[in-house]
Coordinates of C-alpha atoms (C1' of nucleotides) in Angstrom, one line a residue:
Chain A
M149 CA 12.6 -1.0 5.3
F150 CA 9.4 2.1 6.8
T151 CA 6.5 1.4 7.4
Q152 CA 3.6 3.4 5.7
S153 CA 3.1 5.0 8.8
E154 CA 6.2 5.8 9.6
E155 CA 7.0 7.5 6.3
N156 CA 3.8 9.6 5.9
Y157 CA 5.5 10.7 9.6
L158 CA 8.5 11.4 8.2
K159 CA 7.3 13.3 4.8
A160 CA 5.7 15.5 7.2
I161 CA 8.2 16.0 9.8
F162 CA 10.6 17.3 6.9
H163 CA 7.7 19.6 5.0
L164 CA 7.3 21.4 8.8
Q165 CA 10.9 21.4 9.2
Q166 CA 11.1 23.6 6.1
E167 CA 8.9 26.4 6.9
A168 CA 10.1 26.6 10.8
E169 CA 13.5 26.3 12.3
K170 CA 13.2 24.9 15.7
G171 CA 12.1 21.2 16.2
V172 CA 8.5 20.2 14.9
S173 CA 6.4 20.2 17.8
T174 CA 4.2 17.1 18.0
S175 CA 0.3 20.5 17.7
K176 CA 2.4 20.5 14.4
L177 CA 2.2 17.7 13.8
S178 CA -1.5 16.0 15.3
A179 CA -2.7 18.9 12.7
L180 CA -0.6 18.2 9.7
L181 CA -1.9 14.1 9.9
E182 CA -4.8 14.5 11.5
T183 CA -4.2 12.1 14.0
K184 CA -4.2 12.5 17.7
A185 CA -1.3 14.4 19.9
S186 CA -1.0 11.2 22.1
S187 CA -0.1 8.9 18.6
I188 CA 2.3 11.5 17.5
T189 CA 5.0 11.3 20.7
E190 CA 4.5 7.6 20.7
M191 CA 5.2 6.8 17.0
V192 CA 8.0 9.7 17.4
K193 CA 9.4 7.7 20.1
K194 CA 10.3 5.1 17.4
L195 CA 11.8 6.7 14.4
A196 CA 14.1 8.2 17.0
E197 CA 15.2 4.5 18.2
K198 CA 15.5 4.2 14.9
N199 CA 17.4 7.4 14.7
L200 CA 15.3 8.9 12.3
V201 CA 14.9 11.5 14.4
N202 CA 15.9 13.5 17.7
Y203 CA 13.2 13.9 19.6
Q204 CA 13.7 16.2 22.9
K205 CA 10.7 15.8 25.3
Y206 CA 8.0 19.0 24.7
Y207 CA 10.5 20.0 22.6
G208 CA 9.2 18.5 19.3
V209 CA 11.5 16.4 16.7
E210 CA 14.1 16.5 14.3
L211 CA 15.0 15.0 10.8
T212 CA 18.5 13.1 11.1
D213 CA 20.3 12.4 7.7
T214 CA 19.3 9.7 7.4
G215 CA 15.9 10.2 8.3
R216 CA 16.2 13.1 6.5
K217 CA 17.5 11.3 3.1
Q218 CA 14.7 8.2 4.0
A219 CA 12.1 11.7 3.6
L220 CA 13.5 13.7 0.3
I221 CA 13.5 9.5 -1.5
I222 CA 9.1 9.4 -0.7
I223 CA 8.7 12.7 -1.6
R224 CA 10.6 12.1 -4.5
K225 CA 8.0 9.2 -5.4
H226 CA 5.1 11.3 -4.5
R227 CA 5.8 13.8 -7.0
L228 CA 7.3 11.5 -9.7
W229 CA 4.0 9.6 -9.6
E230 CA 2.5 13.2 -9.8
C231 CA 4.7 13.7 -13.4
F232 CA 3.3 10.1 -14.4
L233 CA -0.3 10.7 -13.3
V234 CA -0.6 13.9 -15.3
E235 CA 2.0 13.6 -17.8
Q236 CA 1.0 9.5 -19.8
L237 CA -2.6 9.3 -17.7
D238 CA -4.2 12.6 -18.2
F239 CA -4.8 13.4 -14.6
K240 CA -5.6 16.8 -13.8
W241 CA -3.3 18.6 -11.7
D242 CA -5.9 19.0 -8.6
E243 CA -6.1 14.6 -9.1
V244 CA -3.1 13.6 -8.9
H245 CA -2.3 14.1 -4.8
E246 CA -5.1 11.1 -3.8
V247 CA -3.6 8.7 -5.7
A248 CA 0.2 9.7 -5.3
E249 CA 0.3 9.4 -2.0
Q250 CA -0.6 5.4 -2.2
L251 CA 2.0 5.6 -5.0
E252 CA 4.4 6.3 -2.8
H253 CA 4.6 3.4 -1.3
I254 CA 5.5 0.9 -3.4
K255 CA 8.7 -0.1 -2.5
S256 CA 10.7 -0.5 -5.9
E257 CA 13.5 0.9 -6.5
K258 CA 13.2 0.2 -10.2
L259 CA 9.9 1.1 -10.5
I260 CA 10.5 4.5 -9.9
D261 CA 13.9 5.6 -11.5
A262 CA 12.0 3.8 -14.6
I263 CA 8.4 5.9 -13.7
D264 CA 11.7 8.7 -14.2
R265 CA 13.6 7.3 -17.0
L266 CA 9.8 7.6 -18.7
L267 CA 9.1 10.7 -18.2
G268 CA 13.0 12.4 -19.2
H269 CA 13.9 12.9 -15.6
P270 CA 11.3 15.8 -15.2
K271 CA 13.0 18.6 -12.0
T272 CA 9.1 19.5 -11.1
D273 CA 5.7 18.5 -10.5
P274 CA 2.6 20.0 -11.6
H275 CA 2.4 21.5 -8.7
G276 CA 5.8 23.7 -10.0
D277 CA 7.7 21.7 -6.2
P278 CA 10.9 20.4 -7.2
I279 CA 12.2 16.2 -7.4
P280 CA 14.7 15.5 -5.6
D281 CA 17.4 13.6 -7.8
K282 CA 17.5 9.7 -6.2
D283 CA 20.7 11.0 -3.9
G284 CA 18.1 13.3 -2.7
N285 CA 19.4 16.7 -4.1
F286 CA 16.5 19.4 -5.0
T287 CA 16.5 22.9 -6.5
K288 CA 15.4 25.0 -3.5
K289 CA 11.9 25.3 -3.0
N290 CA 10.6 28.4 -5.3
T291 CA 10.4 31.8 -2.7
S292 CA 8.6 35.1 -4.3
L293 CA 5.1 34.9 -3.9
L294 CA 2.9 37.1 -6.3
S295 CA 2.3 39.2 -3.4
E296 CA 4.9 40.4 -2.6
C297 CA 6.0 41.3 -6.4
R298 CA 6.2 45.2 -7.2
V299 CA 3.1 46.8 -9.3
G300 CA 5.0 47.2 -12.5
S301 CA 6.4 43.2 -11.7
I302 CA 6.0 40.8 -15.4
G303 CA 7.3 37.4 -14.5
I304 CA 5.5 34.1 -14.2
I305 CA 3.6 31.7 -12.7
V306 CA 6.5 28.7 -10.6
G307 CA 3.9 26.8 -8.3
V308 CA 0.8 27.0 -6.0
K309 CA 1.8 26.9 -2.2
D310 CA -1.3 25.3 -1.3
S311 CA -2.2 21.8 -4.3
S312 CA -6.2 21.2 -2.7
P313 CA -8.1 20.3 -5.2
S314 CA -10.6 23.2 -4.8
F315 CA -7.2 26.2 -4.9
L316 CA -6.5 24.1 -8.1
Q317 CA -9.5 24.4 -9.7
Y318 CA -10.2 27.8 -8.7
L319 CA -7.4 29.1 -10.7
D320 CA -8.8 26.5 -13.8
K321 CA -11.5 28.2 -13.6
Q322 CA -9.5 32.1 -13.7
C323 CA -7.6 30.7 -16.4
I324 CA -4.3 30.6 -14.3
A325 CA -1.6 28.2 -14.6
L326 CA 1.9 27.7 -15.1
G327 CA 4.1 29.1 -16.9
T328 CA 0.9 31.9 -17.3
K329 CA 3.4 35.0 -17.9
F330 CA 1.2 37.9 -16.1
N331 CA 1.9 41.5 -15.8
L332 CA 0.9 42.9 -12.3
R333 CA -0.9 46.3 -13.0
H334 CA -2.6 47.3 -9.5
K335 CA -3.0 46.4 -5.9
E336 CA -6.4 47.8 -4.2
P337 CA -4.2 49.6 -1.1
F338 CA -7.5 48.9 1.2
D339 CA -8.2 44.3 0.7
N340 CA -4.1 44.4 -1.2
A341 CA -6.6 42.4 -3.7
L342 CA -4.3 42.7 -6.8
E343 CA -4.7 42.7 -10.8
I344 CA -2.6 41.4 -12.8
T345 CA -3.2 41.1 -16.9
V346 CA -2.7 37.9 -18.6
N347 CA -3.1 38.4 -22.6
D348 CA -3.8 41.3 -22.3
Q349 CA -7.2 40.3 -20.1
V350 CA -8.1 41.2 -16.1
I351 CA -7.7 38.9 -13.5
K352 CA -8.6 39.6 -10.1
V353 CA -6.5 38.1 -8.0
S354 CA -7.4 38.4 -4.1
H355 CA -4.6 38.1 -1.6
K356 CA -5.1 34.9 0.1
M357 CA -4.5 34.1 -4.0
A358 CA -1.5 35.6 -4.4
S359 CA -0.5 34.4 -1.3
N360 CA -0.1 31.2 -2.6
L361 CA 1.6 31.3 -5.2
Y362 CA 4.9 31.4 -6.7
V363 CA 6.7 33.0 -8.9
D364 CA 9.3 33.9 -11.2
I365 CA 10.1 37.7 -11.1
G366 CA 11.3 39.3 -14.8
Y367 CA 12.6 42.5 -15.2
T368 CA 11.0 45.8 -14.2
S369 CA 8.8 48.0 -16.9
Chain B
M643 CA -12.9 -1.0 0.9
F644 CA -11.6 -3.6 1.5
T645 CA -8.0 -4.4 3.8
Q646 CA -5.0 -5.4 1.6
S647 CA -4.6 -8.3 3.5
E648 CA -8.9 -9.5 3.1
E649 CA -7.8 -8.5 -1.1
N650 CA -5.1 -10.8 -0.2
Y651 CA -7.0 -13.6 0.7
L652 CA -10.4 -13.3 -1.9
K653 CA -7.6 -13.4 -4.7
A654 CA -5.6 -16.6 -3.3
I655 CA -9.8 -18.4 -2.6
F656 CA -10.4 -17.2 -5.4
H657 CA -6.9 -19.3 -7.7
L658 CA -7.6 -22.2 -5.5
Q659 CA -11.1 -22.3 -6.3
Q660 CA -10.2 -22.3 -10.4
E661 CA -8.1 -25.4 -9.9
A662 CA -10.2 -27.4 -7.0
E663 CA -13.7 -27.9 -7.9
K664 CA -14.7 -28.0 -3.5
G665 CA -14.3 -25.5 -1.2
V666 CA -10.8 -23.7 -0.3
S667 CA -9.6 -25.8 2.7
T668 CA -7.3 -23.4 5.4
S669 CA -4.9 -25.4 4.8
K670 CA -4.7 -25.3 1.5
L671 CA -5.1 -21.2 2.2
S672 CA -2.7 -21.4 4.7
A673 CA -0.1 -22.5 2.4
L674 CA -0.6 -20.2 -0.7
L675 CA -0.6 -17.2 1.4
E676 CA 1.9 -19.0 3.9
T677 CA 0.3 -17.8 6.9
K678 CA -0.6 -20.1 10.4
A679 CA -4.1 -22.0 9.9
S680 CA -5.5 -20.3 13.2
S681 CA -5.4 -16.9 11.1
I682 CA -6.6 -18.3 7.6
T683 CA -9.7 -19.4 10.0
E684 CA -10.4 -16.5 11.6
M685 CA -9.7 -14.4 8.6
V686 CA -12.3 -16.2 6.8
K687 CA -14.4 -16.2 9.0
K688 CA -14.8 -12.3 9.1
L689 CA -15.0 -12.7 5.1
A690 CA -17.7 -14.5 5.6
E691 CA -19.5 -11.9 8.3
K692 CA -19.1 -8.9 5.3
N693 CA -20.6 -11.7 2.5
L694 CA -17.5 -11.6 0.3
V695 CA -17.5 -15.8 1.4
N696 CA -19.3 -18.7 2.4
Y697 CA -17.9 -20.3 4.8
Q698 CA -18.8 -24.1 6.4
K699 CA -16.8 -24.5 9.6
Y700 CA -14.4 -28.3 8.7
Y701 CA -15.3 -27.8 4.9
G702 CA -13.1 -24.6 3.3
V703 CA -14.2 -21.4 1.9
E704 CA -15.7 -20.8 -1.0
L705 CA -16.5 -16.6 -2.4
T706 CA -20.0 -15.4 -3.1
D707 CA -20.7 -13.3 -6.2
T708 CA -19.8 -10.3 -4.7
G709 CA -16.2 -12.0 -2.8
R710 CA -15.4 -13.3 -6.9
K711 CA -16.3 -10.0 -8.5
Q712 CA -14.1 -8.2 -6.4
A713 CA -11.1 -10.8 -6.5
L714 CA -11.3 -10.8 -10.2
I715 CA -11.3 -6.8 -9.9
I716 CA -7.5 -7.2 -8.3
I717 CA -7.0 -9.6 -10.6
R718 CA -7.0 -7.0 -13.2
K719 CA -5.4 -4.4 -11.7
H720 CA -2.1 -7.3 -10.9
R721 CA -2.2 -8.1 -14.5
L722 CA -3.3 -4.8 -15.9
W723 CA 0.2 -3.8 -13.8
E724 CA 2.1 -6.4 -15.3
C725 CA 1.8 -5.4 -18.5
F726 CA 2.3 -1.8 -17.8
L727 CA 5.8 -2.9 -16.9
V728 CA 6.4 -5.0 -18.9
E729 CA 4.9 -2.3 -21.8
Q730 CA 5.9 1.0 -20.5
L731 CA 9.0 0.4 -18.6
D732 CA 11.1 -3.0 -20.0
F733 CA 10.3 -5.1 -16.9
K734 CA 10.8 -8.3 -17.8
W735 CA 8.4 -10.7 -17.4
D736 CA 10.1 -12.9 -15.0
E737 CA 10.4 -8.8 -12.5
V738 CA 7.1 -7.6 -12.6
H739 CA 5.1 -10.1 -10.5
E740 CA 6.2 -9.1 -7.0
V741 CA 5.9 -5.0 -7.6
A742 CA 2.6 -5.9 -9.1
E743 CA 1.5 -7.4 -5.6
Q744 CA 1.4 -3.7 -4.4
L745 CA 0.1 -1.2 -6.9
E746 CA -2.9 -4.0 -7.4
H747 CA -3.3 -2.6 -4.2
I748 CA -3.9 1.4 -5.0
K749 CA -7.7 2.2 -5.1
S750 CA -8.7 4.9 -7.9
E751 CA -10.9 3.4 -10.1
K752 CA -9.8 5.9 -12.5
L753 CA -5.9 5.1 -12.4
I754 CA -6.5 1.8 -13.6
D755 CA -8.6 2.2 -16.3
A756 CA -6.4 5.2 -17.5
I757 CA -3.6 2.3 -17.4
D758 CA -5.9 -0.4 -19.7
R759 CA -7.1 2.6 -22.2
L760 CA -3.3 3.3 -22.1
L761 CA -1.9 -0.1 -22.3
G762 CA -4.8 -0.5 -25.6
H763 CA -7.5 -2.9 -23.5
P764 CA -5.0 -5.8 -23.4
K765 CA -6.4 -9.2 -23.0
T766 CA -3.8 -11.3 -21.2
D767 CA -1.1 -10.5 -19.2
P768 CA 3.0 -10.4 -19.6
H769 CA 2.2 -14.6 -19.1
G770 CA -0.6 -15.0 -21.0
D771 CA -2.7 -15.4 -17.7
P772 CA -6.5 -13.4 -19.5
I773 CA -6.8 -10.2 -17.9
P774 CA -11.1 -9.5 -16.6
D775 CA -12.6 -6.8 -18.2
K776 CA -14.0 -3.5 -15.8
D777 CA -17.3 -6.2 -15.5
G778 CA -15.0 -9.3 -14.4
N779 CA -15.8 -10.8 -17.2
F780 CA -13.0 -12.9 -19.3
T781 CA -11.9 -15.7 -21.8
K782 CA -11.8 -19.1 -19.9
K783 CA -7.8 -19.2 -18.7
N784 CA -5.8 -21.6 -21.5
T785 CA -6.0 -25.9 -21.3
S786 CA -3.9 -27.7 -22.8
L787 CA -0.1 -28.0 -21.8
L788 CA 2.5 -29.2 -23.8
S789 CA 2.7 -32.1 -21.7
E790 CA 0.0 -33.0 -23.2
C791 CA 0.5 -32.9 -26.6
R792 CA 0.3 -35.8 -28.7
V793 CA 3.5 -35.7 -31.1
G794 CA 3.7 -34.4 -34.8
S795 CA 1.5 -30.9 -33.3
I796 CA 2.1 -27.5 -34.0
G797 CA 1.3 -24.7 -32.0
I798 CA 1.7 -21.9 -30.4
I799 CA 2.8 -21.3 -26.6
V800 CA 0.7 -19.0 -25.1
G801 CA 1.4 -18.9 -21.1
V802 CA 2.7 -20.5 -17.9
K803 CA 0.9 -22.0 -15.7
D804 CA 3.7 -21.3 -13.4
S805 CA 5.3 -18.0 -13.5
S806 CA 8.1 -18.1 -10.5
P807 CA 11.3 -16.1 -11.7
S808 CA 13.4 -19.4 -11.9
F809 CA 10.9 -20.9 -14.6
L810 CA 10.5 -17.6 -16.7
Q811 CA 14.1 -17.3 -16.8
Y812 CA 15.1 -20.7 -17.7
L813 CA 12.1 -20.2 -21.0
D814 CA 14.8 -17.0 -21.3
K815 CA 17.6 -19.5 -21.8
Q816 CA 15.9 -21.9 -23.4
C817 CA 14.4 -19.4 -25.7
I818 CA 11.0 -21.1 -25.6
A819 CA 8.6 -16.8 -25.5
L820 CA 5.0 -16.6 -25.2
G821 CA 3.9 -16.4 -29.0
T822 CA 6.8 -18.8 -29.6
K823 CA 5.4 -21.3 -32.8
F824 CA 7.4 -25.4 -32.3
N825 CA 6.5 -28.6 -33.8
L826 CA 6.3 -31.8 -31.2
R827 CA 8.6 -33.8 -32.7
H828 CA 9.7 -36.5 -30.1
K829 CA 8.1 -38.1 -27.2
E830 CA 10.2 -40.2 -24.8
P831 CA 8.5 -43.1 -23.3
F832 CA 11.4 -43.5 -20.5
D833 CA 10.5 -39.8 -18.6
N834 CA 8.0 -38.4 -20.9
A835 CA 10.6 -35.4 -22.0
L836 CA 9.7 -34.1 -25.0
E837 CA 11.1 -32.0 -28.3
I838 CA 10.1 -29.7 -30.0
T839 CA 11.8 -27.7 -32.7
V840 CA 11.7 -24.1 -33.1
N841 CA 12.7 -22.9 -36.1
D842 CA 14.5 -25.3 -36.9
Q843 CA 16.3 -25.7 -33.4
V844 CA 16.2 -28.1 -31.3
I845 CA 15.2 -28.0 -28.0
K846 CA 14.4 -30.4 -25.6
V847 CA 11.2 -30.3 -22.9
S848 CA 11.3 -31.8 -19.3
H849 CA 7.9 -33.0 -18.5
K850 CA 7.5 -31.1 -16.1
M851 CA 8.5 -27.7 -17.7
A852 CA 6.3 -28.9 -20.7
S853 CA 3.6 -29.5 -17.7
N854 CA 3.8 -25.7 -17.1
L855 CA 3.8 -24.3 -20.2
Y856 CA 0.1 -23.6 -22.4
V857 CA -0.4 -23.8 -25.7
D858 CA -2.3 -23.2 -29.2
I859 CA -2.8 -26.3 -31.4
G860 CA -3.2 -25.6 -34.7
Y861 CA -3.1 -28.6 -37.0
T862 CA -1.6 -31.6 -36.7
S863 CA 1.3 -33.1 -39.3
Chain C
dT609 C1' 5.0 35.4 39.6
dA610 C1' 1.2 33.4 40.2
dT611 C1' -2.0 30.8 38.0
dA612 C1' -4.7 30.3 33.6
dA613 C1' -4.3 28.3 29.9
dT614 C1' -2.0 25.6 26.3
dG615 C1' 1.0 21.8 24.6
dT616 C1' 2.3 17.2 25.5
dT617 C1' 2.7 12.5 28.1
dT618 C1' 1.6 8.9 29.9
dA619 C1' -1.3 5.1 31.4
dG620 C1' -4.8 1.8 29.6
dG621 C1' -8.3 0.2 26.2
dT622 C1' -9.3 -1.3 20.9
dT623 C1' -8.6 -3.1 16.0
dT624 C1' -6.6 -5.8 12.6
dG625 C1' -3.7 -9.7 11.3
dC626 C1' -0.4 -12.7 13.2
dC627 C1' 1.0 -16.2 16.8
dT628 C1' 1.4 -20.5 19.9
dA629 C1' -0.3 -24.6 22.1
dA630 C1' -4.6 -26.8 23.1
dA631 C1' -8.7 -28.7 21.4
dT632 C1' -11.6 -31.1 18.9
dA633 C1' -13.1 -33.0 14.1
dT634 C1' -12.3 -35.7 9.7
dT635 C1' -9.9 -38.6 7.4
dT636 C1' -6.8 -42.9 6.8
dT637 C1' -5.7 -46.5 8.0
dG638 C1' -4.7 -51.2 10.9
Chain D
dC81 C1' -14.5 -49.5 12.8
dA82 C1' -11.1 -48.4 16.3
dA83 C1' -6.5 -45.8 16.8
dA84 C1' -3.4 -42.7 14.7
dA85 C1' -3.1 -39.3 11.7
dT86 C1' -4.3 -35.1 10.2
dA87 C1' -7.5 -30.5 9.6
dT88 C1' -9.3 -27.4 12.1
dT89 C1' -11.3 -25.0 16.0
dT90 C1' -11.1 -22.0 20.1
dA91 C1' -8.2 -19.2 23.3
dG92 C1' -5.2 -17.1 24.5
dG93 C1' -1.0 -13.5 22.8
dC94 C1' 1.2 -9.9 20.5
dA95 C1' 2.7 -5.4 17.9
dA96 C1' 1.7 -1.4 15.4
dA97 C1' -0.8 1.9 14.9
dC98 C1' -4.6 4.4 16.2
dC99 C1' -7.7 6.3 21.1
dT100 C1' -9.6 8.7 25.4
dA101 C1' -8.2 10.6 29.2
dA102 C1' -5.5 12.2 33.1
dA103 C1' -1.0 13.8 34.7
dC104 C1' 2.1 16.7 34.0
dA105 C1' 5.5 21.1 31.5
dT106 C1' 5.8 25.3 29.8
dT107 C1' 4.3 29.3 28.0
dA108 C1' 1.6 33.1 28.6
dT109 C1' -1.1 36.6 30.5
dA110 C1' -3.2 39.1 34.9

DNA sequence: TATAATGTTTAGGTTTGCCTAAATATTTTG
DNA sequence: CAAAATATTTAGGCAAACCTAAACATTATA
C-alpha cells in the first residue's frame, strides 16, 4: 500500500512522462506538485528504493512497470470518480477535479469496481480522457488538436487538454462541450484565431483555446 | 479544517461521551483509537487549544459545542456513505464500515449533500443508527434492547449495538435483519437466553446477542 | 572553453502524529 | 490511611513529508 503522497508522485510522473520522452526532471515535478525541488529529490529516492521508479541523479526519473501500473490504478480511480460525480450527482465538469483528487486515494478495490459497474464501465471521463481498465490498459489519448485542423474540416470536440475550471467555464459560456460537432470555416493568419460553426452559429476560437481542444476529424468538405 | 486524525479523535470522544456522563478518559480513548495513552494526552491538548474540547488534566475531556458539531458532521458523513454503499453499490451491512471510515474524511460539503439527496435523505444507516442532519440534529438513538424485553413482547429489530462484521454475519446466518418482526416467547432463567419467533420460525438468541440488538416494542400479548 | 546561469542534491530544520520509558496523580485496597 | 495498583502526563525519540540555504552538476553563452 502507498501513502497519498506517494500516489500523487506516481500520478505526476506518469502524466509528465506522457509529454516528454526523456526522464522526468525534478523541476517539472516540483512545478506540477507545487513542492520544492529538494523535497522531490527526497521522495523520488524513496520511490526508487521501492522499485516504483528508476532514478538517475541529475537526469530525472521514469516509472518502472510496477510504478506505471500503480499510477494507472490511481488515474482509473480519479476518472471513474469524476464520471460518478457528473453522472450520478450532477456535478459540472469544472467541479469534479478537486473532489476526485481526494476520492482517488480511497483504498477499496471493491468500491471502485462497484462504481465502474454502476456507471456501465465508461471509457472516458467528463473531460474526454480515457479510463484505464483494471489491468491498466487504455485506448490512447486523443491526439488531434483543433488548432491543427485544416480549414474546411468538420469534426467533433472529444476532449480538453487543459481541464482547469476557468477554461471549462469559458467553454460552457461559448456553448462548446464534448460531443459538439463543428465546421472549421476560417483561420485568421495574423493570430491563428479560428472561426467555427456549431449548429450554424459562428463561434470565434482563439489559438490558445483551439490548442486545448482535442477533436475527432471527419471528412473534409 | 481538521486533519483526519483530529476528526477521528472528535468522533471517538463523541461516541464515548454517549455512554458515560463523565469526562471521557484518556484510557478509554486509548483503547478505542488503539493509540498509546501518551499520544492521546498530546492530541487532546491540541484539541483543547483549538477549543474543540474541554480538557482537565487527569479528569478527561468533553466536547465543546463546536467540537460536538464537528463530530456530528463527520458521523453524518460516515453514515450517509454507509447508506450509499449498501443502497447504491450493493455492499452488505458488514462490509461498509471500513470504507466509510475513509470516505468520511472527504472534504466537500457539496458532495455529501448530493449523496444525501441521491439517497432521499435517509434517517438511519444500515445498522439502524440515526443520521444527523446538516445542523447536527438527530433523533435520539434507540434505547430498548432485546435483552431487556419482557416475555410475551412483540417488536421489531431496529438496530445493532455492536456492528462488527462477525456479529453482523452471525445475524445474517440467523436471518435476523433490521425490520425483522419478532415475538419474544421464552426467557431461560439459567443463562438469560431467549427464544423468539420470526415468521413462526423459532430462533434461539443468547443473552449476549440480545443485548446487542435494539428493538421497538409493540403491544404485549 | 571558461564562466555564468540554471537545475539538482545535500545538510539541517520543522510539524504532525505516533512511540517508549520515566515521573507523577489518582484510585483502590490491605 | 498508607501502600500498592492503576491511570495519566512528561520527556525524549522517530518517520513522513515538507521547508530553506548551501554545495555541487549540468547546460548555456560570451
